[in-house]
Amino acid sequence: MAENLLYYGDNLDILREHIKDESVDLIYLDPPFKSEQDYNVLFEEQNGTRSKAQIKAFEDSWRWDQESAMAYQEVVEGGGEVSRAMQAFKIMVGQSDMLAYLSMMAPRLLELKRVLKSTGSIYLHCDPTASHYLKLLMDAVFGGNIVNEIIWHYRKWPSGKYAFQRNHDVILFYARSRSQERTFNQLFMERAPSTLKRFGTSKIVSGYDEEGRRLPSRTEEEDSEGVRMDDVWDIGRVPPIKQFFPTQKPEALLERIIKASSNEGDVVLDPFCGCGTTVVVAQRLKRRWIGIDITHLAINLIKYRLQDAFGPEIVKEFEVIGEPVDLSGAKALAEEDPYQFQFWALGMVGARPVEEKKGADKGIDGRIYCHDEKNGKTKQIIIQVKSGNISSAQIRDLRGVLDRVQ
């Protein structure tokens, strides 16, 4: 089995069935925030500009139903602090959509604790929608072993007139245990301009005399590494023109987390892998990695990003688990989820799914763009995915679609 693993499937099932106890050094997760929005994958045109074509990746909405009630009951019956926390949430918010969301998160956090090494750390990315509940839940799971509440500060276009502009996310940094052996590599920031002007890059030494009076600051010849990094991080967001997901996080953010809480050769896990920023950065920093996502759309995107960043040879360094590898697997996927089968099939031939809209494009599931060297024009190959027997009528219909788009 390859050192790096990309799983297709429900992360709860993958964690329970495939990831061993205390086998992971660092976990970063950016789960759905319960924003009640749909999020789309964004595509580029051949010339590098952002396409209007989008396709829905996931719905960030949660409803209290029989499935969430069963998940809640499973956690409560497990006992312990997490059980008590979930019962308290039910008293506070009732059988609500928020309780459904927390019932989804609780068993996953318990599994993430199980797979994390005693020296490991977990970073949970959240926003104000549910961060206050998630912090209480993390306290229950990790025994209050919070290390930092990191503020990721960014700038964006102003919106709204009746509140302060919201320009930050919260990242909850917890340790698996209180062990002093927890992996942590101190990072440093540049000094403030006023400090640089006064002391340059020399090491600053200060202290007190025997009577407790503060001594004037002085410098030593040795250069300072800078100021120890604090818990407010100013890192710009990914510009919309460069996004694959609207929720995509910048590589600089993941680079900081991975450098601080892991070493080369360590295993980094992202159970909500999305567009693959975590695994791309982990690969660049020479960490082993495990990524999990529940859509073939995301799996195909991650494979594309890895090959785009590291070249086609990168496919030898990771294994995709959960995709069909034979005809019976393809049939099983088509029966289980026709849309995921469609995304998988399009990914097999390097095609881009079409946007979800009606009209002239009805009957087109994907496109491949290619360059005609003779006339210098960009041409497209039209793809329609079928999971069963194909009739002559369907071929005639596709021919009609081709005539309309030419």
Coordinates of C-alpha atoms in Angstrom, one line a residue:
M1 CA 0.0 0.0 0.0
A2 CA 1.2 3.5 -0.8
E3 CA 2.4 5.9 1.9
N4 CA -0.2 8.5 0.9
L5 CA -3.9 7.5 0.8
L6 CA -6.9 9.2 -0.8
Y7 CA -10.3 7.7 0.3
Y8 CA -13.7 8.1 -1.4
G9 CA -16.5 7.6 1.1
D10 CA -18.1 8.7 4.3
N11 CA -15.3 9.8 6.6
L12 CA -16.9 8.1 9.7
D13 CA -16.9 4.7 7.9
I14 CA -13.4 5.2 6.6
L15 CA -12.1 6.1 10.0
R16 CA -13.7 3.1 11.7
E17 CA -12.8 0.6 9.0
H18 CA -9.4 1.7 7.7
I19 CA -7.5 4.0 10.1
K20 CA -5.6 2.4 13.0
D21 CA -5.5 3.6 16.6
E22 CA -2.8 6.3 17.3
S23 CA -1.5 6.2 13.7
V24 CA -1.8 9.9 12.8
D25 CA 0.5 12.8 13.9
L26 CA -1.6 15.8 12.9
I27 CA -5.3 16.3 11.9
Y28 CA -6.7 19.4 10.2
L29 CA -10.4 19.5 9.5
D30 CA -12.5 22.1 7.8
P31 CA -15.9 20.6 8.1
P32 CA -19.2 22.1 6.8
F33 CA -20.1 25.1 9.1
K34 CA -23.9 24.6 8.9
S35 CA -24.1 27.7 6.8
E36 CA -27.3 26.6 5.1
Q37 CA -25.7 27.2 1.7
D38 CA -24.9 25.1 -1.3
Y39 CA -21.2 25.1 -2.4
N40 CA -20.1 24.6 -6.0
V41 CA -16.9 23.5 -7.6
L42 CA -15.5 26.2 -9.9
F43 CA -13.8 25.6 -13.2
E44 CA -11.3 27.3 -15.4
E45 CA -11.6 28.0 -19.1
Q46 CA -8.8 27.0 -21.4
N47 CA -7.4 30.5 -21.3
G48 CA -7.1 30.5 -17.5
T49 CA -10.1 32.7 -16.9
R50 CA -12.8 31.7 -14.4
S51 CA -15.7 29.9 -16.1
K52 CA -19.3 30.5 -15.4
A53 CA -19.7 26.7 -15.3
Q54 CA -20.2 25.4 -11.8
I55 CA -21.6 22.2 -10.3
K56 CA -22.8 21.7 -6.7
A57 CA -20.3 19.9 -4.5
F58 CA -22.3 19.7 -1.3
E59 CA -25.2 21.1 0.6
D60 CA -24.1 22.6 4.0
S61 CA -27.5 22.2 5.5
W62 CA -28.6 19.8 8.3
R63 CA -32.0 18.6 9.3
W64 CA -33.2 16.8 12.4
D65 CA -34.6 13.5 11.1
Q66 CA -34.5 9.8 11.9
E67 CA -30.9 9.5 10.8
S68 CA -29.6 12.3 13.0
A69 CA -31.7 11.1 15.9
M70 CA -30.0 7.7 15.6
A71 CA -26.6 9.4 15.5
Y72 CA -27.5 11.4 18.6
Q73 CA -28.7 8.3 20.4
E74 CA -25.5 6.4 19.6
V75 CA -23.3 9.1 21.1
V76 CA -25.5 9.4 24.2
E77 CA -25.4 5.7 24.8
G78 CA -21.6 5.7 24.6
G79 CA -21.5 7.6 27.9
G80 CA -18.8 9.9 29.2
E81 CA -18.3 13.6 28.8
V82 CA -19.4 13.7 25.2
S83 CA -22.7 12.0 26.1
R84 CA -23.3 14.6 28.8
A85 CA -22.4 17.4 26.4
M86 CA -24.8 16.2 23.7
Q87 CA -27.6 15.9 26.3
A88 CA -26.9 19.5 27.4
F89 CA -27.0 20.6 23.7
K90 CA -30.4 19.0 23.4
I91 CA -31.7 20.9 26.4
M92 CA -30.3 24.2 24.9
V93 CA -31.3 23.8 21.2
G94 CA -33.9 21.1 21.3
Q95 CA -34.4 18.6 18.4
S96 CA -33.2 21.2 16.0
D97 CA -31.0 21.5 12.9
M98 CA -28.1 22.5 15.1
L99 CA -28.4 19.4 17.1
A100 CA -28.4 17.4 13.9
Y101 CA -25.2 19.1 12.9
L102 CA -23.6 18.4 16.3
S103 CA -24.8 14.8 16.2
M104 CA -22.9 14.4 12.9
M105 CA -19.7 16.0 14.3
A106 CA -19.6 14.2 17.7
P107 CA -18.9 10.6 16.5
R108 CA -16.3 11.9 14.0
L109 CA -14.4 13.8 16.6
L110 CA -14.4 10.7 18.8
E111 CA -12.9 8.7 16.0
L112 CA -10.3 11.4 15.2
K113 CA -9.2 11.3 18.9
R114 CA -8.8 7.5 18.6
V115 CA -6.5 7.7 15.5
L116 CA -4.4 10.6 16.9
K117 CA -1.1 9.7 18.5
S118 CA -0.5 10.8 22.1
T119 CA 2.0 13.4 20.8
G120 CA -0.4 14.6 18.1
S121 CA -2.5 17.7 17.6
I122 CA -5.8 18.5 15.9
Y123 CA -6.9 21.8 14.3
L124 CA -10.6 22.3 13.8
H125 CA -11.5 25.2 11.5
C126 CA -14.9 26.8 12.2
D127 CA -16.8 30.1 11.9
P128 CA -19.3 31.9 14.2
T129 CA -22.2 29.8 13.0
A130 CA -21.4 26.8 15.3
S131 CA -17.9 27.6 16.8
H132 CA -19.3 28.1 20.3
Y133 CA -20.9 24.7 20.3
L134 CA -17.9 23.0 18.7
K135 CA -15.6 24.4 21.3
L136 CA -17.7 22.8 24.1
L137 CA -17.8 19.5 22.1
M138 CA -14.0 19.6 21.6
D139 CA -13.6 20.2 25.3
A140 CA -15.7 17.1 26.0
V141 CA -13.8 14.9 23.5
F142 CA -10.2 16.1 24.3
G143 CA -10.6 16.7 28.0
G144 CA -10.1 20.4 27.8
N145 CA -6.6 20.0 26.3
I146 CA -7.0 23.2 24.3
V147 CA -3.7 24.8 23.2
N148 CA -4.8 27.9 21.3
E149 CA -7.9 29.5 19.8
I150 CA -6.3 30.8 16.7
I151 CA -7.8 33.7 14.8
W152 CA -7.3 33.7 11.1
H153 CA -7.8 37.3 10.0
Y154 CA -8.4 38.2 6.4
R155 CA -9.9 41.0 4.4
K156 CA -12.8 41.0 2.0
W157 CA -15.3 43.4 0.4
P158 CA -17.5 45.1 2.9
S159 CA -21.0 43.8 3.3
G160 CA -23.9 44.7 5.6
K161 CA -24.6 48.0 7.4
Y162 CA -25.8 46.9 10.8
A163 CA -22.9 45.0 12.2
F164 CA -19.1 45.1 12.2
Q165 CA -17.5 43.5 9.2
R166 CA -16.8 39.8 9.8
N167 CA -13.2 39.2 8.7
H168 CA -12.0 36.2 10.6
D169 CA -12.4 32.4 11.2
V170 CA -11.6 30.5 14.3
I171 CA -9.2 27.5 14.4
L172 CA -9.4 25.4 17.6
F173 CA -6.0 23.9 18.3
Y174 CA -6.2 20.9 20.7
A175 CA -3.7 18.3 21.9
R176 CA -4.4 14.6 22.1
S177 CA -3.0 14.6 25.7
R178 CA -1.2 16.9 28.1
S179 CA 2.1 15.2 27.2
Q180 CA 5.1 17.5 27.1
E181 CA 6.3 15.4 24.2
R182 CA 3.6 16.9 21.9
T183 CA 5.1 17.8 18.6
F184 CA 5.4 21.6 18.3
N185 CA 7.9 23.6 16.2
Q186 CA 8.1 27.2 17.3
L187 CA 7.4 29.6 14.4
F188 CA 8.5 33.2 14.3
M189 CA 7.2 36.5 12.8
E190 CA 9.1 39.5 11.6
R191 CA 9.6 42.2 14.1
A192 CA 7.5 45.4 14.1
P193 CA 9.0 48.1 11.9
S194 CA 9.7 50.3 15.0
T195 CA 11.6 47.4 16.7
L196 CA 13.6 46.7 13.5
K197 CA 14.5 50.4 13.3
R198 CA 15.8 50.5 16.8
F199 CA 17.4 47.1 17.2
G200 CA 17.7 45.7 13.7
T201 CA 17.8 41.9 13.6
S202 CA 20.1 41.5 16.7
K203 CA 18.9 39.4 19.6
I204 CA 17.3 41.7 22.3
V205 CA 18.2 41.0 25.9
S206 CA 16.3 42.5 28.9
G207 CA 15.8 41.8 32.5
Y208 CA 15.9 43.1 36.1
D209 CA 18.6 44.0 38.6
E210 CA 18.9 42.5 42.1
E211 CA 16.5 45.2 43.5
G212 CA 13.8 44.3 40.9
R213 CA 14.4 47.4 38.7
R214 CA 14.1 46.8 35.0
L215 CA 17.3 47.0 33.1
P216 CA 17.5 48.9 29.7
S217 CA 17.1 46.6 26.7
R218 CA 20.4 45.8 24.9
T219 CA 21.4 43.7 21.9
E220 CA 23.8 40.8 21.4
E221 CA 25.7 40.1 18.2
E222 CA 23.7 36.9 17.6
D223 CA 20.8 37.5 15.2
S224 CA 17.3 36.9 16.5
E225 CA 14.9 34.4 14.8
G226 CA 12.2 37.1 15.1
V227 CA 9.2 37.3 17.4
R228 CA 7.5 34.1 18.5
M229 CA 4.3 33.8 16.4
D230 CA 1.1 34.7 18.2
D231 CA -2.5 33.3 17.8
V232 CA -3.7 36.0 15.4
W233 CA -2.7 35.1 11.8
D234 CA -3.0 37.7 9.0
I235 CA -3.2 35.6 5.9
G236 CA -5.0 36.6 2.7
R237 CA -7.9 34.5 1.4
V238 CA -7.6 32.7 -1.9
P239 CA -8.8 35.2 -4.6
P240 CA -12.0 34.1 -6.3
I241 CA -10.3 33.9 -9.6
K242 CA -8.0 31.1 -8.2
Q243 CA -10.6 29.2 -6.2
F244 CA -11.8 25.6 -6.9
F245 CA -14.2 25.8 -3.9
P246 CA -15.7 29.0 -2.5
T247 CA -14.6 27.7 1.0
Q248 CA -11.0 27.0 -0.2
K249 CA -8.3 27.8 2.3
P250 CA -5.0 29.4 1.4
E251 CA -1.9 27.1 1.2
A252 CA -0.1 29.5 3.5
L253 CA -2.5 28.8 6.3
L254 CA -2.0 25.0 6.0
E255 CA 1.7 25.4 5.6
R256 CA 1.9 27.2 9.0
I257 CA -0.2 24.5 10.7
I258 CA 1.7 21.6 9.2
K259 CA 5.1 23.1 9.9
A260 CA 4.2 23.9 13.5
S261 CA 2.7 20.6 14.5
S262 CA 4.4 17.9 12.5
N263 CA 7.8 16.9 11.2
E264 CA 9.0 15.4 7.9
G265 CA 7.7 11.9 7.5
D266 CA 4.8 12.4 9.9
V267 CA 1.2 11.5 8.9
V268 CA -1.3 14.3 8.3
L269 CA -5.0 13.6 8.0
D270 CA -7.8 15.7 6.5
P271 CA -11.2 13.9 6.9
F272 CA -13.0 16.7 5.0
C273 CA -10.6 16.9 2.1
G274 CA -12.6 19.1 -0.3
C275 CA -10.3 20.5 -3.0
G276 CA -7.2 19.0 -1.5
T277 CA -5.2 22.0 -0.1
T278 CA -4.1 20.0 2.9
V279 CA -2.7 17.1 1.0
V280 CA -1.0 19.3 -1.6
V281 CA 0.8 21.2 1.2
A282 CA 1.6 18.1 3.1
Q283 CA 3.2 16.6 0.0
R284 CA 5.2 19.7 -0.6
L285 CA 6.5 19.6 3.0
K286 CA 7.5 15.9 2.8
R287 CA 4.8 14.6 5.1
R288 CA 2.8 11.5 4.5
W289 CA -0.9 12.2 4.2
I290 CA -4.4 10.7 4.3
G291 CA -7.3 12.5 2.6
I292 CA -11.0 11.6 2.8
D293 CA -14.0 13.0 0.8
I294 CA -17.5 11.8 0.1
T295 CA -17.8 13.0 -3.5
H296 CA -16.0 11.7 -6.6
L297 CA -16.1 15.4 -7.8
A298 CA -13.6 16.2 -5.0
I299 CA -11.5 13.1 -5.5
N300 CA -11.0 13.9 -9.2
L301 CA -10.2 17.6 -8.3
I302 CA -7.6 16.5 -5.7
K303 CA -5.9 14.2 -8.3
Y304 CA -5.9 17.0 -10.8
R305 CA -4.3 19.4 -8.2
L306 CA -1.6 16.9 -7.2
Q307 CA -0.6 16.3 -10.8
D308 CA -0.7 20.0 -11.6
A309 CA 1.6 20.8 -8.6
F310 CA 4.0 17.8 -8.8
G311 CA 3.7 16.4 -12.3
P312 CA 2.2 13.2 -13.7
E313 CA 4.7 11.0 -11.8
I314 CA 3.0 11.9 -8.5
V315 CA 0.3 9.3 -9.2
K316 CA 2.9 6.6 -8.1
E317 CA 3.1 8.2 -4.7
F318 CA -0.5 7.9 -3.6
E319 CA -3.4 5.4 -3.8
V320 CA -7.1 6.1 -4.2
I321 CA -9.3 3.7 -2.2
G322 CA -13.0 3.4 -2.7
E323 CA -13.2 4.1 -6.4
P324 CA -14.4 1.3 -8.7
V325 CA -11.5 -0.8 -10.0
D326 CA -13.5 -3.3 -12.1
L327 CA -16.9 -3.6 -13.8
S328 CA -18.7 -5.0 -10.7
G329 CA -17.5 -2.0 -8.7
A330 CA -18.7 0.4 -11.4
K331 CA -22.1 -1.3 -11.5
A332 CA -22.3 -1.1 -7.7
L333 CA -21.6 2.6 -7.7
A334 CA -24.1 3.3 -10.5
E335 CA -26.8 1.5 -8.5
E336 CA -25.9 3.2 -5.2
D337 CA -25.5 6.8 -6.5
P338 CA -26.0 7.6 -10.2
Y339 CA -24.6 11.1 -9.8
Q340 CA -21.4 9.9 -8.1
F341 CA -21.1 7.3 -10.9
Q342 CA -21.3 10.1 -13.4
F343 CA -18.6 12.2 -11.7
W344 CA -16.4 9.1 -11.5
A345 CA -16.9 8.2 -15.1
L346 CA -16.1 11.7 -16.3
G347 CA -13.0 11.8 -14.2
M348 CA -11.8 8.6 -15.8
V349 CA -11.5 10.4 -19.2
G350 CA -10.4 13.8 -17.8
A351 CA -13.7 15.5 -18.6
R352 CA -15.2 18.5 -16.8
P353 CA -18.8 18.1 -15.5
V354 CA -21.2 20.6 -17.0
E355 CA -23.0 23.1 -14.9
E356 CA -26.4 22.2 -13.5
K357 CA -28.8 24.0 -15.8
K358 CA -31.5 23.3 -18.3
G359 CA -31.8 24.4 -21.9
A360 CA -29.7 23.8 -25.0
D361 CA -27.1 21.8 -23.0
K362 CA -29.6 19.2 -21.7
G363 CA -28.2 15.8 -22.4
I364 CA -24.6 16.8 -21.9
D365 CA -22.9 15.5 -18.8
G366 CA -19.3 16.6 -19.5
R367 CA -16.9 18.2 -21.9
I368 CA -13.3 17.8 -22.8
Y369 CA -11.6 20.8 -24.4
C370 CA -8.8 20.3 -26.9
H371 CA -6.7 22.5 -29.1
D372 CA -6.8 22.2 -32.9
E373 CA -3.2 22.8 -34.1
K374 CA -4.4 23.3 -37.7
N375 CA -6.6 26.3 -37.2
G376 CA -5.6 27.3 -33.7
K377 CA -9.1 27.0 -32.3
T378 CA -10.3 25.4 -29.1
K379 CA -12.7 22.5 -29.7
Q380 CA -14.8 20.5 -27.4
I381 CA -15.7 16.8 -27.0
I382 CA -19.2 16.3 -25.8
I383 CA -19.8 13.4 -23.3
Q384 CA -23.0 11.8 -22.1
V385 CA -22.8 9.2 -19.3
K386 CA -25.0 6.1 -19.3
S387 CA -24.9 3.3 -16.7
G388 CA -27.1 0.8 -18.6
N389 CA -27.8 -0.4 -22.1
I390 CA -27.7 2.3 -24.8
S391 CA -30.5 2.5 -27.3
S392 CA -30.4 3.8 -30.8
A393 CA -32.9 6.5 -29.7
Q394 CA -30.4 7.8 -27.1
I395 CA -27.7 8.0 -29.8
R396 CA -30.1 10.0 -32.1
D397 CA -30.9 12.3 -29.1
L398 CA -27.2 12.9 -28.5
R399 CA -26.7 13.7 -32.2
G400 CA -29.4 16.3 -31.9
V401 CA -27.6 17.9 -28.9
L402 CA -24.4 18.0 -31.0
D403 CA -26.2 19.8 -33.8
R404 CA -27.5 22.4 -31.4
V405 CA -24.2 23.2 -29.8
Q406 CA -22.1 23.4 -33.0

